[in-house]
Coordinates of N, CA, C and O in Angstrom, one line a residue:
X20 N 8.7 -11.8 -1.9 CA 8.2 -10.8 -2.8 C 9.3 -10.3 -3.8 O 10.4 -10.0 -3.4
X21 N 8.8 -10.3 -4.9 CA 9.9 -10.6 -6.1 C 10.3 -8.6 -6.7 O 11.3 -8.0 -7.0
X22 N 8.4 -8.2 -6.7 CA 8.3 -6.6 -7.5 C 7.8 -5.9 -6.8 O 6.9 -6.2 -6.0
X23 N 8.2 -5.0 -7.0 CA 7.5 -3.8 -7.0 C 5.8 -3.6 -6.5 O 5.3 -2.8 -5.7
X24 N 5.1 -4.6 -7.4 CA 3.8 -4.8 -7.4 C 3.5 -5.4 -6.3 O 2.7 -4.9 -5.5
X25 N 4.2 -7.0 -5.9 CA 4.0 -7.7 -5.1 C 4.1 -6.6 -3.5 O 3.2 -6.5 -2.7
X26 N 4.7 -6.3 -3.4 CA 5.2 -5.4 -2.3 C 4.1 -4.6 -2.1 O 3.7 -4.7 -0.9
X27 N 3.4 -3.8 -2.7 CA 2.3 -2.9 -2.5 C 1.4 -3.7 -2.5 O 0.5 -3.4 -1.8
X28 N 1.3 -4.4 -2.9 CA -0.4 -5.9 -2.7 C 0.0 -6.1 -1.3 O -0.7 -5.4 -0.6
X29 N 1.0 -6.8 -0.6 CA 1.4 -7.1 0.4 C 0.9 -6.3 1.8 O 0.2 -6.6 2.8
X30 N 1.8 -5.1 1.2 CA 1.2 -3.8 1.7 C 0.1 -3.2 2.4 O -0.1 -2.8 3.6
X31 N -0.7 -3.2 1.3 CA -1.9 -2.5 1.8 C -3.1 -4.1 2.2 O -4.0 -4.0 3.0
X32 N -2.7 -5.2 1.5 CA -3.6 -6.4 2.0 C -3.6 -7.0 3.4 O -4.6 -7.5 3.8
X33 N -2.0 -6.8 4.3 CA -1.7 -7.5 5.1 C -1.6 -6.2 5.9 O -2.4 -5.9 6.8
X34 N -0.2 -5.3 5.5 CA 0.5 -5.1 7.0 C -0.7 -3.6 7.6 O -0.9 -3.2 8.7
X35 N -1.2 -3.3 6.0 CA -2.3 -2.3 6.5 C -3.4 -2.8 7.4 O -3.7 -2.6 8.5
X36 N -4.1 -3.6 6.3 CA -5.1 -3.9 7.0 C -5.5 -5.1 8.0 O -6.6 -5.4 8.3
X37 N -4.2 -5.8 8.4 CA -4.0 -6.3 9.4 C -3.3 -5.6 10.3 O -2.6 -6.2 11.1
X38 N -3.4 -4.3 10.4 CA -2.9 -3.1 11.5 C -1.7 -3.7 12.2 O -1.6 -4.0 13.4
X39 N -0.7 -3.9 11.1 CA 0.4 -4.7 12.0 C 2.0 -3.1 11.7 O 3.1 -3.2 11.1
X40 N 1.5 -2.2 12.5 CA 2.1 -0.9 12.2 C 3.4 -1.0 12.5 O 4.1 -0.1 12.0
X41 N 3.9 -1.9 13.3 CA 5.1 -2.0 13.6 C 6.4 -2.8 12.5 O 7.6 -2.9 12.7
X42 N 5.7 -3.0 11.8 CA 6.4 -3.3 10.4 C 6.4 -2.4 9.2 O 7.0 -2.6 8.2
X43 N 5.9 -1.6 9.5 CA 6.2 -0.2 8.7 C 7.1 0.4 8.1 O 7.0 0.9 7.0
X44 N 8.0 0.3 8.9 CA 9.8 0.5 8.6 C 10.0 -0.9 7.5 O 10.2 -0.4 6.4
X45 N 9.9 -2.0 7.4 CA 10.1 -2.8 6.2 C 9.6 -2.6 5.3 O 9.9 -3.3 4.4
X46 N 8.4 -1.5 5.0 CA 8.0 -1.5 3.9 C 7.9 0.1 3.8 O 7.3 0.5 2.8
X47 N 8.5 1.1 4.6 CA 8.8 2.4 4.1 C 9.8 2.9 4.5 O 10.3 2.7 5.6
X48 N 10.2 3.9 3.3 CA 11.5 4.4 3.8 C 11.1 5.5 4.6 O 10.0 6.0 4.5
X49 N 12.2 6.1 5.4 CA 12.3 7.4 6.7 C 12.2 8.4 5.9 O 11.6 9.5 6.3
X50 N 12.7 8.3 4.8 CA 12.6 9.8 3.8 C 11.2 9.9 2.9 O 11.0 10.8 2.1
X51 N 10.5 9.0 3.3 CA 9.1 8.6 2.3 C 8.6 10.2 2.6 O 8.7 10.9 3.5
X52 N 8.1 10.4 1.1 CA 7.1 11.7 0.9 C 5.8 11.4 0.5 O 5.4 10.6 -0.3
X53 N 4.9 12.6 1.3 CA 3.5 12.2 0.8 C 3.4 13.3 -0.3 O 4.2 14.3 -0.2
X54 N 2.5 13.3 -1.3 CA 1.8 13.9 -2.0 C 0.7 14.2 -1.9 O 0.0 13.2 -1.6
X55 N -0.2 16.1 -2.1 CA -1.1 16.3 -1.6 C -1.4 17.7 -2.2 O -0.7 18.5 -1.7
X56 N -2.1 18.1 -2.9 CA -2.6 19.3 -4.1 C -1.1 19.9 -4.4 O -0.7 21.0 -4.2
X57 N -0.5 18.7 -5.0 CA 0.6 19.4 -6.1 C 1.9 19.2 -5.6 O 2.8 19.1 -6.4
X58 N 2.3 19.2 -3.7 CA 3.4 19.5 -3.2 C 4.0 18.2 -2.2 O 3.2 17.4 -1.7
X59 N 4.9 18.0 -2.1 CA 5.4 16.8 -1.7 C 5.8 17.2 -0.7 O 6.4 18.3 -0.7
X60 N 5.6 16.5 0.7 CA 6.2 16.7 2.1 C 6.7 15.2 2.9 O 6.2 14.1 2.8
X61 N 7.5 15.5 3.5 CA 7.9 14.3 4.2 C 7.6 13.8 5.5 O 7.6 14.6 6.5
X62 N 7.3 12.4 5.7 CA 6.6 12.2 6.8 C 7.4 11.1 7.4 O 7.3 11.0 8.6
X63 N 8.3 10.3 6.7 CA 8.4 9.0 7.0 C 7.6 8.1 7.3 O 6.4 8.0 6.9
X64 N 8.3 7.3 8.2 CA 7.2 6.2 8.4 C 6.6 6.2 9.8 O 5.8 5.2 10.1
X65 N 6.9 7.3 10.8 CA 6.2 8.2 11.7 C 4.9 8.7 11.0 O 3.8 8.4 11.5
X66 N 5.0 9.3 10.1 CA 4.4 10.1 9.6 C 3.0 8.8 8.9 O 1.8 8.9 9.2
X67 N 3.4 8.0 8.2 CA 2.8 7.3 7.3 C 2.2 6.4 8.7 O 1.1 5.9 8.4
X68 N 2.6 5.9 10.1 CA 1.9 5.9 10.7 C 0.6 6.2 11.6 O -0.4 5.5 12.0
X69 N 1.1 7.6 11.9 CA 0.4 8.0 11.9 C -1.3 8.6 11.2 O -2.3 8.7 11.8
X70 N -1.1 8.8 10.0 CA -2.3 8.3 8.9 C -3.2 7.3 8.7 O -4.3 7.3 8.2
X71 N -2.5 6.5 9.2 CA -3.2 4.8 9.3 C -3.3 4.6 10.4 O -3.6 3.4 10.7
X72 N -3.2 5.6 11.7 CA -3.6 5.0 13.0 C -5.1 5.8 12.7 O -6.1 5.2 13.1
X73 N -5.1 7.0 12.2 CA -6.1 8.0 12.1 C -7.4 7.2 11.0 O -8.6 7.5 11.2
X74 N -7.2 6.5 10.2 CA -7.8 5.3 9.7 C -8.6 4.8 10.4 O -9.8 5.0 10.5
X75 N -7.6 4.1 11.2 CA -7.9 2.7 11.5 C -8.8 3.4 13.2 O -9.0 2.4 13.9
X76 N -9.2 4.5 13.7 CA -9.9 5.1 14.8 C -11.5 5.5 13.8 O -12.7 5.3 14.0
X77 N -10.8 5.9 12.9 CA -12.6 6.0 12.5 C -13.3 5.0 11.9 O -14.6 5.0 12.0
X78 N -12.5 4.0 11.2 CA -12.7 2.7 10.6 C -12.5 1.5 11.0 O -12.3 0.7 10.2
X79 N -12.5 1.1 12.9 CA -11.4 0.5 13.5 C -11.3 -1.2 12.9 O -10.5 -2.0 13.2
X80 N -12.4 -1.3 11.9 CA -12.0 -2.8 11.2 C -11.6 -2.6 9.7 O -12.0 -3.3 8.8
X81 N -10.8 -1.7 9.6 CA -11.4 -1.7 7.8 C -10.3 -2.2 7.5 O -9.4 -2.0 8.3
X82 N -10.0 -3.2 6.1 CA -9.4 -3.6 5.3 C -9.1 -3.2 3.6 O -9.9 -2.6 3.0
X83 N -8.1 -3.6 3.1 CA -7.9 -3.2 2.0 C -7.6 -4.1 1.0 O -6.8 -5.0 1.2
X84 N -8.5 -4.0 -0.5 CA -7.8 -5.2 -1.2 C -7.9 -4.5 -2.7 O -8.8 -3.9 -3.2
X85 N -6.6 -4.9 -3.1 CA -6.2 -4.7 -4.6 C -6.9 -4.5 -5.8 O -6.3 -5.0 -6.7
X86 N -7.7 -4.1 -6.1 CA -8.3 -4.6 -7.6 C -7.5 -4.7 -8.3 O -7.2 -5.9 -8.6
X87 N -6.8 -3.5 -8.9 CA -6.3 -4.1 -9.7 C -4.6 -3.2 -10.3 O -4.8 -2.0 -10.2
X88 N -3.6 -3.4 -10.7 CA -2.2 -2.7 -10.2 C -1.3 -2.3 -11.8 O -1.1 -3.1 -12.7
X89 N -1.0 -1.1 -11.7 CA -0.4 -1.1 -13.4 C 0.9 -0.3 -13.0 O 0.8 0.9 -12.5
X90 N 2.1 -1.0 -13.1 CA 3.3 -0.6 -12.9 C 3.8 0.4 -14.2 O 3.3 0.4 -15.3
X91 N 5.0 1.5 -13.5 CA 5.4 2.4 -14.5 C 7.0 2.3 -14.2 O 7.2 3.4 -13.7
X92 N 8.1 1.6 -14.3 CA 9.0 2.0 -13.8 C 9.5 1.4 -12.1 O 9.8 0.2 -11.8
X93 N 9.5 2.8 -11.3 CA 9.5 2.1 -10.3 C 8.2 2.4 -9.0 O 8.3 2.3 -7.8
X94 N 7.0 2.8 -9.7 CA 5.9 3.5 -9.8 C 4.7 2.4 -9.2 O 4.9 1.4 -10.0
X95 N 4.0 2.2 -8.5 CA 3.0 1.1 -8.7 C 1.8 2.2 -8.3 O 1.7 3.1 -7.5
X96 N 0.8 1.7 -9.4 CA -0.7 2.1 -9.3 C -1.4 1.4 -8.9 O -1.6 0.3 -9.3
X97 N -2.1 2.0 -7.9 CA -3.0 0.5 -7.2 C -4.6 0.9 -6.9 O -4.9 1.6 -5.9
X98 N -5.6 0.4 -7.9 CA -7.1 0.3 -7.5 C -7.1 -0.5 -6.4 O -6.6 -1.6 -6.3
X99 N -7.6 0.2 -5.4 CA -8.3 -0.7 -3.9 C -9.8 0.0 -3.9 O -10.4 1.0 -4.4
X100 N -10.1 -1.0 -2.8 CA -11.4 -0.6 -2.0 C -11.1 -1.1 -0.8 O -10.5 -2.1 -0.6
X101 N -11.5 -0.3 -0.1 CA -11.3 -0.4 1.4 C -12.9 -0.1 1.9 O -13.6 0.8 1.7
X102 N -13.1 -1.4 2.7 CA -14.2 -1.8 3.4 C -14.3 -1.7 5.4 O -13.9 -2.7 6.1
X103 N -14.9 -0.6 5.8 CA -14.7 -1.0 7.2 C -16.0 0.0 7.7 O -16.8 0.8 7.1
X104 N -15.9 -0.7 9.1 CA -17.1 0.3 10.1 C -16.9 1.6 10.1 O -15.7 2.0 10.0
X105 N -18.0 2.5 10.3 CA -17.6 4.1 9.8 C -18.4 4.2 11.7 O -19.5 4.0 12.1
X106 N -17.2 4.5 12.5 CA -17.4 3.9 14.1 C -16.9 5.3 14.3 O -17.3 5.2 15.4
X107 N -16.5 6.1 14.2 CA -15.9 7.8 14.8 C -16.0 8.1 13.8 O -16.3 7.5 12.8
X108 N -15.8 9.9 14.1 CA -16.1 11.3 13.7 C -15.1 11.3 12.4 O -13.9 11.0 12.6
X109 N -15.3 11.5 11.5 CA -14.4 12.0 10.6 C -14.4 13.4 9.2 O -14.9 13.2 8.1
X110 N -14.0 14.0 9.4 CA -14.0 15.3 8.9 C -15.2 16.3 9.5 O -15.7 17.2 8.8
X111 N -15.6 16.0 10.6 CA -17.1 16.8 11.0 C -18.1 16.1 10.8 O -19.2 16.6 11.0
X112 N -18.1 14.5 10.2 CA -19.4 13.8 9.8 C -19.1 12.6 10.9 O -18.1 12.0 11.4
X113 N -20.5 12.7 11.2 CA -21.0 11.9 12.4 C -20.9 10.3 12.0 O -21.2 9.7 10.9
X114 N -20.5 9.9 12.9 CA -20.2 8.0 12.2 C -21.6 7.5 12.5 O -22.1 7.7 13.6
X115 N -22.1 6.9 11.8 CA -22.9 5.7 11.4 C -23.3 4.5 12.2 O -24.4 4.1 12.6
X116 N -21.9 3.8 12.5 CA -22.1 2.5 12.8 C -22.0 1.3 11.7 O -21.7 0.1 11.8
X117 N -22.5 2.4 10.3 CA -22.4 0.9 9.2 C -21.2 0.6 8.7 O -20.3 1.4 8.8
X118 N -21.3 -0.4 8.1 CA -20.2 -0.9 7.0 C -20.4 0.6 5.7 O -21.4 1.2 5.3
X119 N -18.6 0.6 5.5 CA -18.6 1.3 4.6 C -18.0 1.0 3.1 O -17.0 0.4 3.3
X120 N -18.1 1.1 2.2 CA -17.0 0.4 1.1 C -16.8 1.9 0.0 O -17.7 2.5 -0.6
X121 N -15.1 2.4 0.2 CA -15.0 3.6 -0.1 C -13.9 2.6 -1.4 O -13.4 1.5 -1.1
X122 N -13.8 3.2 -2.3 CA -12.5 2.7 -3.5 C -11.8 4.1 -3.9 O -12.3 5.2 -3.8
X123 N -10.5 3.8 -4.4 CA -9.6 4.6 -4.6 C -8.9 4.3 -5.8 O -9.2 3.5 -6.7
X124 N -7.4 5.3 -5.5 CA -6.4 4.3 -6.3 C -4.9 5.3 -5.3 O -5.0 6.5 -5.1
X125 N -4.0 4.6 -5.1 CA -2.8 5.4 -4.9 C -1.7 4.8 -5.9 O -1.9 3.9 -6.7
X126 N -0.7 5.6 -5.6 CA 0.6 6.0 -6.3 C 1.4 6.0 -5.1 O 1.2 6.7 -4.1
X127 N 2.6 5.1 -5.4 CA 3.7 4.8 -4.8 C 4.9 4.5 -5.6 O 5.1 3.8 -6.6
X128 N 5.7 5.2 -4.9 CA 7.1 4.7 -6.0 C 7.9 3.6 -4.8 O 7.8 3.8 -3.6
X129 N 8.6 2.8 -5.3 CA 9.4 2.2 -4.5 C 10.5 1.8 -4.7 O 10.5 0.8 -5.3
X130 N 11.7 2.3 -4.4 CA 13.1 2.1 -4.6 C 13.1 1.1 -3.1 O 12.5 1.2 -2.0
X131 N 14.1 -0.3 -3.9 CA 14.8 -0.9 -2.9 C 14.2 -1.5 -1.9 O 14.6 -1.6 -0.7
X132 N 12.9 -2.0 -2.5 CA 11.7 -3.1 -1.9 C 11.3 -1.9 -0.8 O 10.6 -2.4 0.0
X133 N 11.4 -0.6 -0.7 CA 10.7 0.5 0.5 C 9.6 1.2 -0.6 O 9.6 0.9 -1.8
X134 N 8.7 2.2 0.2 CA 7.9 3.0 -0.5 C 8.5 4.5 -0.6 O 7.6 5.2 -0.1
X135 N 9.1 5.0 -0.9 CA 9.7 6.5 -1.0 C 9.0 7.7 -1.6 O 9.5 8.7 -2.0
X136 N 7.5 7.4 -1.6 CA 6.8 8.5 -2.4 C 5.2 7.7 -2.1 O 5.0 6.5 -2.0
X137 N 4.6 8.3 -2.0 CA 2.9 8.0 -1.7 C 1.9 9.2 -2.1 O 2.0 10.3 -1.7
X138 N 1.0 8.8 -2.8 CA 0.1 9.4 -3.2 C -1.5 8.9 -3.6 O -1.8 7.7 -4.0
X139 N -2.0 9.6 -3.6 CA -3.7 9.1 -4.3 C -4.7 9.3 -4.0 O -4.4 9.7 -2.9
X140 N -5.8 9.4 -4.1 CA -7.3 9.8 -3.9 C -8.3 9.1 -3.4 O -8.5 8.3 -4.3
X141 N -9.2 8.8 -2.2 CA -10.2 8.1 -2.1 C -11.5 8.8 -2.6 O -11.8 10.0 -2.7
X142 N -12.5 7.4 -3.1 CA -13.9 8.1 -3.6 C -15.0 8.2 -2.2 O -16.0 7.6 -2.0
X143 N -14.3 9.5 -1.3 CA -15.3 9.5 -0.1 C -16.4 10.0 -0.6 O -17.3 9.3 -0.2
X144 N -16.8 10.9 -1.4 CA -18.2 11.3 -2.1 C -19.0 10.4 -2.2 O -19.9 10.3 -1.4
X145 N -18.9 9.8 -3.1 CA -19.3 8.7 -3.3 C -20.4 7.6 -2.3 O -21.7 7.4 -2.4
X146 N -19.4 7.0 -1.6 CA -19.8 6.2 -0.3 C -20.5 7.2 0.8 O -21.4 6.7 1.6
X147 N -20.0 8.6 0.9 CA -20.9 9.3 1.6 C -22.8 9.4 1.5 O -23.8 9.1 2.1
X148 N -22.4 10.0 0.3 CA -23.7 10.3 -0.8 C -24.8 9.4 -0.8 O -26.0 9.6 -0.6
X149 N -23.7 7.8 -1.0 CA -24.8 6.9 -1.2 C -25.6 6.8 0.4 O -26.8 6.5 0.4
X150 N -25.1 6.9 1.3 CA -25.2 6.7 3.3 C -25.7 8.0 3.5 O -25.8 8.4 4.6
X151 N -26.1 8.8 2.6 CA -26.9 9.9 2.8 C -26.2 10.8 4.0 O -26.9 11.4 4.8
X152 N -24.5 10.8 4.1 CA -23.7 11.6 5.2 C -23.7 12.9 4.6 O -23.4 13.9 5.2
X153 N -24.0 12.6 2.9 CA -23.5 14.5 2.9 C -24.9 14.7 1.7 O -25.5 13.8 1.1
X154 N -25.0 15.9 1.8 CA -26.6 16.4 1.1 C -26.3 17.5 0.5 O -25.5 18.3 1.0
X155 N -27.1 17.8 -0.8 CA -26.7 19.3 -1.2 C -27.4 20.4 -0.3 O -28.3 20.1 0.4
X156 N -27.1 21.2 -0.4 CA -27.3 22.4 0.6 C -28.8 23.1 -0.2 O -28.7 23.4 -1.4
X157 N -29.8 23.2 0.5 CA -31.2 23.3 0.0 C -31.3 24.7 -1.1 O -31.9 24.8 -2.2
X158 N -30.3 25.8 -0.1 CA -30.4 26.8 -0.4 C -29.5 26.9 -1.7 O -29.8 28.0 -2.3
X159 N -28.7 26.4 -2.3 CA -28.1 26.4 -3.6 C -29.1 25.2 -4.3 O -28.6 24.7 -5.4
X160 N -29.9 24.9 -4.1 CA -31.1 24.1 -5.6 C -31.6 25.0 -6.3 O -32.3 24.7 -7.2

């Protein structure tokens, strides 16, 4: 893996969604920070573990694949969708059983083939909405 780009394809195609967590440390650094309404905290790659074990319990097959990646520097932007079973509880909503297909995009910086910064948004509304998990509230129509 040559960039920046390659490394976050790698990333989230293989060692994520091939739940191979023990390789984590190769592809993040100990000082990695998450980003999250505005403020940056650090988790490492404990931390960034942990997040993806918490994934990978409500989603225990899901995978991730690139759409599509626009570099800034040492910045990578990455369209994914991530596809898996909605098999456990997650945020108070009852799992399903079905296949789910949620898309996003994060933000990652990477100094020194590591990830040292993480960030981004999934479209759970969305994939909810359509699986009829969340409904507007009767009493606000």
């Amino acid at each position: 893996m040559n960039n920046n780009e390659d490394i976050i394809r790698y990333f989230y195609e293989h060692i994520v969604s091939d739940n191979l967590l023990g390789k984590l440390e190769d592809f993040a650094s100990e000082d990695c920070t998450v980003w999250a309404d505005g403020k940056s905290e650090k988790v490492g790659v404990n931390g960034m573990k942990e997040h993806l074990e918490a994934i990978r319990h409500t989603y225990p097959d899901y995978r991730m694949k690139i759409l599509r990646q626009f570099v800034s520097g040492d910045y990578v932007i990455s369209e994914f969708r991530m596809e898996g079973t909605f098999q456990n509880e997650w945020l108070g909503i009852k799992p399903t059983g079905e296949r789910i297909s949620i898309t996003g995009v994060d933000i990652d910086k990477v100094i020194d083939g590591k990830i040292v910064e993480h960030g981004g948004a999934a479209n759970t509304f969305e994939a909810f909405w359509a699986m009829n998990l969340i409904m507007p509230d009767s009493n606000h129509l």
